Amino acid sequence: MATIPRGIQEVEWTRKDGTKGVRYRLRINRQGLKYDALFDELETAIEALNNSKTELGRTALKDFLHAEMRKTNAFYQDSATDLGNCLALFYKEHFEKPETNPMDKKANTIYQSLAKTISTTLIQDNASFENVPPLIRAKMNYPDTIPLGNMDPFKIEARDINSYIKARLATKRFTNPKKGEPRELGYISKATVTKELSFLSSFFSNFHSYGGKAYESLKENNPVKKANKRALAGANKKRERRLSEAEEQELFKALQRCRNKDMVTIFQLAISSGMRRSEILFLEWKQINFQRRYIELYRTKNGEPIKIQLLPSAWEELKKLKHKPNTDRLFKYTQDGFKSNFQRVLGWAKIEGYRFHDLRSEFITRV
């Protein structure tokens, strides 16, 4: 089998009969040529990629684009028959980023997880009781459930979203089973469910841009916007968790117990700069200007680059850091690995109800 070159992506899809198929996606975004097409054969996709590198080939591709777009629309109509398939396609079109850095890779993982959670959550099978009067139906226990992802997106109603909200808020959270015996952490938060609904609402509002005119009615009849969200009231309430002076001292002592002394440096950077966890963990040496004493973030959450001045204590910690082999990064932690370590440190310090993100508030109140 030929090797898939850079610029071509293998796409797996599900036909109406449940069987799997594979096509090859070529995306080109250059000045004078925007091209996005699916090919049945890898060799054809490679030929199109090679053609895009010459003037004559680019002209031919532009002519070919219209025919391929018709095939693409047919592909959507053939494969995206239920919500689960539609969400998978929507993620690839609307959210997926080239994984050129850890932050984009993490973002892809988050959106994939959202699509999977929504698709696999069991909700009441309202269709089984379609002919039961509403007042009686409201008092009934629904014995039948169905994964939301198995439903036809055109048939999803506000009551199905209400059922989803109820099911998610009744779902318990557990620690990662790969890291020992799972430990219960309480129920899924309102904020988490709100994020899931935001993703789902975005699908209903925007999928017609990728699936074609046949999906335009989804935007007009967005069931997420019509659902009753009173159960999620207060989901976005701001946290006001601050460290007391005693807690800060205990936390610093606990950090010094860590075998990896980078934990202390990361803490100092967070509390003296307000940087986010991902911005700190993925810092590279080229972003540090020791002469002018600032850190340059090339891309923040809002997409803008900024320069951050640090307090003297943070600079002293940075000076202690040594270059690590085989990496340009200051720290080798993954986000999940650091999160586990920080939770352990909070346990040592006997601090409850605190998150690393709360250090941003500490910085803001001290400036």
Coordinates of C-alpha atoms in Angstrom, one line a residue:
M1 CA 0.0 0.0 0.0
A2 CA 1.3 3.5 -0.9
T3 CA 2.4 5.8 1.9
I4 CA -0.1 8.6 2.6
P5 CA 1.9 11.9 2.0
R6 CA 1.5 15.0 4.0
G7 CA -1.6 17.0 3.0
I8 CA -3.8 13.9 2.4
Q9 CA -6.0 12.5 5.2
E10 CA -7.6 9.1 5.4
V11 CA -11.3 9.4 6.2
E12 CA -13.4 6.4 7.5
W13 CA -17.1 6.7 7.1
T14 CA -20.2 4.6 7.7
R15 CA -22.6 3.7 4.9
K16 CA -26.4 3.4 5.4
D17 CA -26.1 -0.4 5.6
G18 CA -23.6 -0.1 8.5
T19 CA -20.5 -1.1 6.6
K20 CA -17.3 1.0 6.7
G21 CA -15.7 2.7 3.8
V22 CA -12.4 4.7 3.3
R23 CA -11.8 7.8 1.2
Y24 CA -8.9 10.2 0.9
R25 CA -9.2 13.8 1.6
L26 CA -7.0 16.5 0.0
R27 CA -7.0 20.0 1.4
I28 CA -5.1 22.9 -0.3
N29 CA -5.3 26.4 1.0
R30 CA -2.9 28.5 -1.1
Q31 CA -3.2 32.0 -2.6
G32 CA -5.4 31.6 -5.7
L33 CA -6.4 28.0 -4.9
K34 CA -8.7 26.7 -2.2
Y35 CA -9.3 23.0 -2.7
D36 CA -11.0 20.4 -0.5
A37 CA -12.0 17.1 -2.1
L38 CA -12.5 13.4 -1.3
F39 CA -11.1 10.7 -3.5
D40 CA -12.0 7.0 -3.7
E41 CA -8.4 6.1 -4.6
L42 CA -5.2 7.2 -2.8
E43 CA -3.3 7.3 -6.1
T44 CA -5.8 9.9 -7.5
A45 CA -5.5 12.0 -4.4
I46 CA -1.6 12.0 -4.7
E47 CA -1.9 12.9 -8.4
A48 CA -4.1 15.9 -7.5
L49 CA -1.6 16.9 -4.8
N50 CA 1.3 16.9 -7.3
N51 CA -0.8 18.8 -9.8
S52 CA -1.3 21.6 -7.3
K53 CA 2.4 22.4 -7.4
T54 CA 2.3 23.6 -11.1
E55 CA 0.4 26.4 -12.8
L56 CA -1.1 24.1 -15.4
G57 CA -2.1 21.6 -12.7
R58 CA -3.7 24.3 -10.5
T59 CA -5.9 25.4 -13.5
A60 CA -7.0 21.8 -14.1
L61 CA -7.8 21.4 -10.4
K62 CA -10.1 24.4 -10.4
D63 CA -12.0 22.9 -13.2
F64 CA -12.2 19.6 -11.5
L65 CA -13.3 21.1 -8.2
H66 CA -16.9 21.6 -9.1
A67 CA -17.4 18.0 -10.1
E68 CA -15.7 16.8 -6.9
M69 CA -17.8 19.0 -4.7
R70 CA -20.9 17.3 -6.1
K71 CA -19.4 14.0 -5.1
T72 CA -18.5 15.4 -1.6
N73 CA -22.1 16.4 -1.1
A74 CA -23.3 13.0 -2.1
F75 CA -20.8 11.5 0.4
Y76 CA -22.3 13.5 3.2
Q77 CA -25.9 12.6 2.3
D78 CA -24.9 8.9 2.1
S79 CA -22.8 8.7 5.3
A80 CA -24.3 11.2 7.8
T81 CA -27.6 9.4 8.4
D82 CA -27.6 9.7 12.3
L83 CA -26.3 12.3 14.8
G84 CA -23.2 10.3 15.7
N85 CA -21.9 10.3 12.1
C86 CA -22.9 13.9 11.6
L87 CA -21.0 15.0 14.7
A88 CA -17.9 13.1 13.6
L89 CA -18.0 14.8 10.3
F90 CA -18.7 18.2 11.9
Y91 CA -15.7 17.9 14.1
K92 CA -13.4 17.2 11.2
E93 CA -14.7 20.1 9.2
H94 CA -15.3 22.7 11.9
F95 CA -12.8 22.1 14.7
E96 CA -10.0 19.7 13.7
K97 CA -6.6 21.3 13.6
P98 CA -3.3 20.0 12.2
E99 CA -1.5 18.6 15.3
T100 CA 1.6 20.7 14.9
N101 CA 1.9 21.5 18.6
P102 CA 0.6 20.0 21.9
M103 CA -2.0 22.6 22.4
D104 CA -3.7 21.9 19.1
K105 CA -3.5 18.2 19.8
K106 CA -5.2 18.7 23.1
A107 CA -7.9 20.8 21.5
N108 CA -8.6 18.0 19.0
T109 CA -8.9 15.5 21.9
I110 CA -11.3 17.7 23.7
Y111 CA -13.7 18.1 20.7
Q112 CA -13.5 14.4 19.9
S113 CA -14.4 13.6 23.5
L114 CA -17.4 16.0 23.3
A115 CA -18.7 14.4 20.1
K116 CA -18.3 10.9 21.6
T117 CA -19.9 11.8 24.9
I118 CA -23.0 13.4 23.2
S119 CA -23.3 10.4 20.8
T120 CA -23.1 7.7 23.5
T121 CA -25.3 9.3 26.2
L122 CA -28.5 7.3 26.7
I123 CA -31.7 9.4 26.7
Q124 CA -35.4 8.5 27.0
D125 CA -36.8 6.9 23.9
N126 CA -39.6 9.4 23.5
A127 CA -40.7 7.8 20.2
S128 CA -42.0 4.7 22.1
F129 CA -44.6 6.9 23.8
E130 CA -45.5 9.1 20.9
N131 CA -49.3 8.5 21.3
V132 CA -49.4 8.9 25.1
P133 CA -51.0 12.2 26.2
P134 CA -48.4 14.7 27.5
L135 CA -49.8 14.9 31.1
I136 CA -49.7 11.2 31.5
R137 CA -46.3 10.9 29.8
A138 CA -44.8 13.4 32.2
K139 CA -45.5 11.1 35.1
M140 CA -44.2 7.9 33.5
N141 CA -40.9 6.2 34.0
Y142 CA -39.4 5.5 30.6
P143 CA -38.0 1.9 30.5
D144 CA -36.6 2.3 27.0
T145 CA -33.5 4.4 26.2
I146 CA -31.5 5.1 23.1
P147 CA -28.1 6.7 22.5
L148 CA -28.6 10.2 21.3
G149 CA -26.1 9.6 18.6
N150 CA -28.3 6.9 17.0
M151 CA -31.1 9.4 16.4
D152 CA -31.8 11.2 13.1
P153 CA -30.8 14.8 13.6
F154 CA -33.9 16.0 11.8
K155 CA -36.1 14.2 14.4
I156 CA -34.3 15.4 17.6
E157 CA -36.6 17.7 19.6
A158 CA -36.3 20.0 22.6
R159 CA -37.6 17.2 24.9
D160 CA -34.7 14.9 23.7
I161 CA -32.3 17.6 24.8
N162 CA -34.1 17.9 28.1
S163 CA -33.6 14.2 28.6
Y164 CA -29.9 14.6 27.7
I165 CA -29.5 17.3 30.3
K166 CA -31.2 15.1 33.0
A167 CA -29.1 12.0 32.1
R168 CA -25.8 13.9 32.1
L169 CA -26.5 15.6 35.5
A170 CA -27.2 12.2 36.9
T171 CA -23.9 10.8 35.7
K172 CA -21.1 10.2 38.2
R173 CA -17.5 11.1 37.7
F174 CA -14.6 8.8 38.5
T175 CA -10.8 9.1 38.5
N176 CA -8.9 7.5 35.6
P177 CA -9.0 3.7 36.1
K178 CA -5.6 3.4 34.4
K179 CA -4.1 5.1 37.5
G180 CA -5.3 2.7 40.2
E181 CA -8.7 1.8 41.6
P182 CA -11.4 4.3 40.3
R183 CA -12.5 6.8 42.9
E184 CA -15.8 8.6 42.8
L185 CA -15.6 12.3 42.3
G186 CA -19.2 13.3 42.5
Y187 CA -21.6 14.1 39.6
I188 CA -20.9 15.8 36.2
S189 CA -21.0 19.5 36.7
K190 CA -23.5 21.9 35.2
A191 CA -20.6 23.7 33.5
T192 CA -19.5 20.5 31.7
V193 CA -23.1 19.9 30.4
T194 CA -23.3 23.5 29.3
K195 CA -20.1 23.0 27.2
E196 CA -21.5 19.8 25.6
L197 CA -24.7 21.6 24.7
S198 CA -22.7 24.5 23.2
F199 CA -20.9 22.0 20.9
L200 CA -24.2 20.4 20.0
S201 CA -25.9 23.7 19.3
S202 CA -23.0 24.8 17.1
F203 CA -23.5 21.6 15.1
F204 CA -27.2 22.4 14.5
S205 CA -26.4 26.0 13.5
N206 CA -23.5 25.3 11.2
F207 CA -23.6 21.8 9.8
H208 CA -25.5 23.0 6.7
S209 CA -22.3 24.8 5.6
Y210 CA -20.7 21.3 5.1
G211 CA -23.5 19.0 4.5
G212 CA -25.3 21.1 1.9
K213 CA -28.8 22.6 1.6
A214 CA -30.5 19.5 2.8
Y215 CA -29.3 20.4 6.3
E216 CA -30.4 24.0 6.4
S217 CA -33.6 23.2 8.4
L218 CA -31.4 22.1 11.3
K219 CA -30.4 25.7 11.9
E220 CA -34.0 26.9 11.9
N221 CA -35.2 24.2 14.2
N222 CA -32.1 24.0 16.6
P223 CA -33.6 21.9 19.5
V224 CA -30.8 23.0 21.9
K225 CA -32.0 26.6 21.7
K226 CA -35.6 25.5 22.4
A227 CA -34.7 23.2 25.3
N228 CA -35.5 24.0 29.0
K229 CA -32.2 24.7 30.6
R230 CA -33.4 25.7 34.1
A231 CA -31.5 22.7 35.5
L232 CA -28.3 24.3 34.4
A233 CA -28.9 27.7 36.1
G234 CA -25.7 29.0 37.6
A235 CA -23.4 26.9 35.5
N236 CA -21.2 29.8 34.6
K237 CA -21.0 31.4 38.0
K238 CA -17.5 32.7 38.7
R239 CA -15.4 30.9 41.3
E240 CA -14.1 33.0 44.1
R241 CA -11.6 30.5 45.6
R242 CA -8.5 32.2 47.0
L243 CA -5.6 30.8 48.9
S244 CA -5.2 32.0 52.4
E245 CA -1.7 32.9 53.6
A246 CA -1.4 29.7 55.5
E247 CA -2.6 27.6 52.6
E248 CA -0.1 29.2 50.3
Q249 CA 2.7 28.4 52.7
E250 CA 1.5 24.8 53.0
L251 CA 1.2 24.5 49.2
F252 CA 4.7 25.8 48.6
K253 CA 6.1 23.3 51.2
A254 CA 4.2 20.5 49.4
L255 CA 5.6 21.6 46.0
Q256 CA 9.1 21.4 47.4
R257 CA 8.5 17.8 48.3
C258 CA 8.1 16.8 44.6
R259 CA 11.0 14.9 43.1
N260 CA 10.7 17.0 40.0
K261 CA 11.6 20.5 41.1
D262 CA 10.0 22.0 38.0
M263 CA 6.7 21.9 40.0
V264 CA 8.0 24.9 42.0
T265 CA 9.0 26.8 38.9
I266 CA 5.6 26.2 37.2
F267 CA 3.8 27.4 40.4
Q268 CA 5.9 30.6 40.5
L269 CA 5.3 31.3 36.8
A270 CA 1.5 30.9 37.3
I271 CA 1.2 33.0 40.4
S272 CA 3.4 35.8 39.1
S273 CA 2.2 36.0 35.5
G274 CA -1.4 34.7 35.3
M275 CA -0.5 32.4 32.4
R276 CA -2.7 29.4 31.8
R277 CA -1.5 25.9 32.5
S278 CA -1.1 24.9 28.8
E279 CA 0.8 28.2 28.1
I280 CA 3.3 27.4 30.8
L281 CA 3.7 23.6 30.2
F282 CA 4.4 24.1 26.5
L283 CA 6.8 27.0 26.8
E284 CA 10.0 26.9 24.7
W285 CA 13.3 28.5 25.3
K286 CA 12.9 30.8 22.3
Q287 CA 10.0 32.4 24.0
I288 CA 12.1 33.6 27.0
N289 CA 13.9 37.0 26.7
F290 CA 16.3 37.0 29.7
Q291 CA 17.8 40.4 28.7
R292 CA 14.5 42.3 28.7
R293 CA 12.8 39.9 31.2
Y294 CA 9.7 38.9 29.4
I295 CA 8.0 35.8 28.1
E296 CA 6.4 36.0 24.6
L297 CA 3.3 33.9 24.1
Y298 CA 2.8 33.5 20.3
R299 CA -0.8 32.5 20.6
T300 CA -3.1 32.9 23.5
K301 CA -6.7 31.6 24.0
N302 CA -8.1 34.6 22.1
G303 CA -5.6 34.1 19.3
E304 CA -3.4 37.2 20.0
P305 CA 0.3 37.2 20.8
I306 CA 1.4 39.0 24.0
K307 CA 4.5 39.7 26.0
I308 CA 4.4 39.0 29.8
Q309 CA 6.6 40.6 32.4
L310 CA 7.4 38.5 35.4
L311 CA 8.1 39.2 39.0
P312 CA 11.8 38.9 40.2
S313 CA 11.0 35.7 42.2
A314 CA 9.8 34.0 39.0
W315 CA 13.0 35.0 37.1
E316 CA 15.1 33.5 39.8
E317 CA 13.3 30.2 39.4
L318 CA 13.7 30.3 35.6
K319 CA 17.5 30.9 36.0
K320 CA 17.7 27.6 37.8
L321 CA 16.2 25.6 34.9
K322 CA 18.5 23.6 32.7
H323 CA 18.0 22.7 29.0
K324 CA 16.5 19.2 28.8
P325 CA 17.8 16.8 26.1
N326 CA 15.9 16.2 22.9
T327 CA 13.4 19.0 23.4
D328 CA 13.1 22.8 23.1
R329 CA 10.5 22.9 25.9
L330 CA 11.2 24.1 29.4
F331 CA 9.1 21.4 30.9
K332 CA 8.4 17.8 29.9
Y333 CA 5.0 17.4 31.6
T334 CA 1.9 16.5 29.7
Q335 CA -1.2 18.3 30.8
D336 CA -2.7 15.2 32.3
G337 CA 0.5 14.2 34.0
F338 CA 0.9 17.7 35.6
K339 CA -2.8 17.7 36.6
S340 CA -2.3 14.4 38.5
N341 CA 0.8 15.7 40.2
F342 CA -0.8 19.0 41.2
Q343 CA -3.8 17.0 42.7
R344 CA -1.3 15.0 44.7
V345 CA 0.4 18.2 46.0
L346 CA -3.0 19.6 47.1
G347 CA -3.6 16.4 49.0
W348 CA -0.2 16.8 50.8
A349 CA -1.0 20.4 51.7
K350 CA -4.6 19.4 52.8
I351 CA -6.1 22.0 50.5
E352 CA -9.6 21.3 49.1
G353 CA -11.7 22.8 46.4
Y354 CA -8.7 24.4 44.6
R355 CA -7.7 24.2 41.0
F356 CA -4.5 25.3 39.2
H357 CA -6.6 27.7 37.1
D358 CA -7.5 29.6 40.3
L359 CA -3.9 30.9 40.4
R360 CA -4.9 33.2 37.6
S361 CA -7.3 34.9 40.0
E362 CA -4.5 35.1 42.6
F363 CA -2.3 36.9 40.1
I364 CA -5.1 39.4 39.1
T365 CA -5.9 40.3 42.6
R366 CA -2.3 40.9 43.5
V367 CA -1.4 43.1 40.6

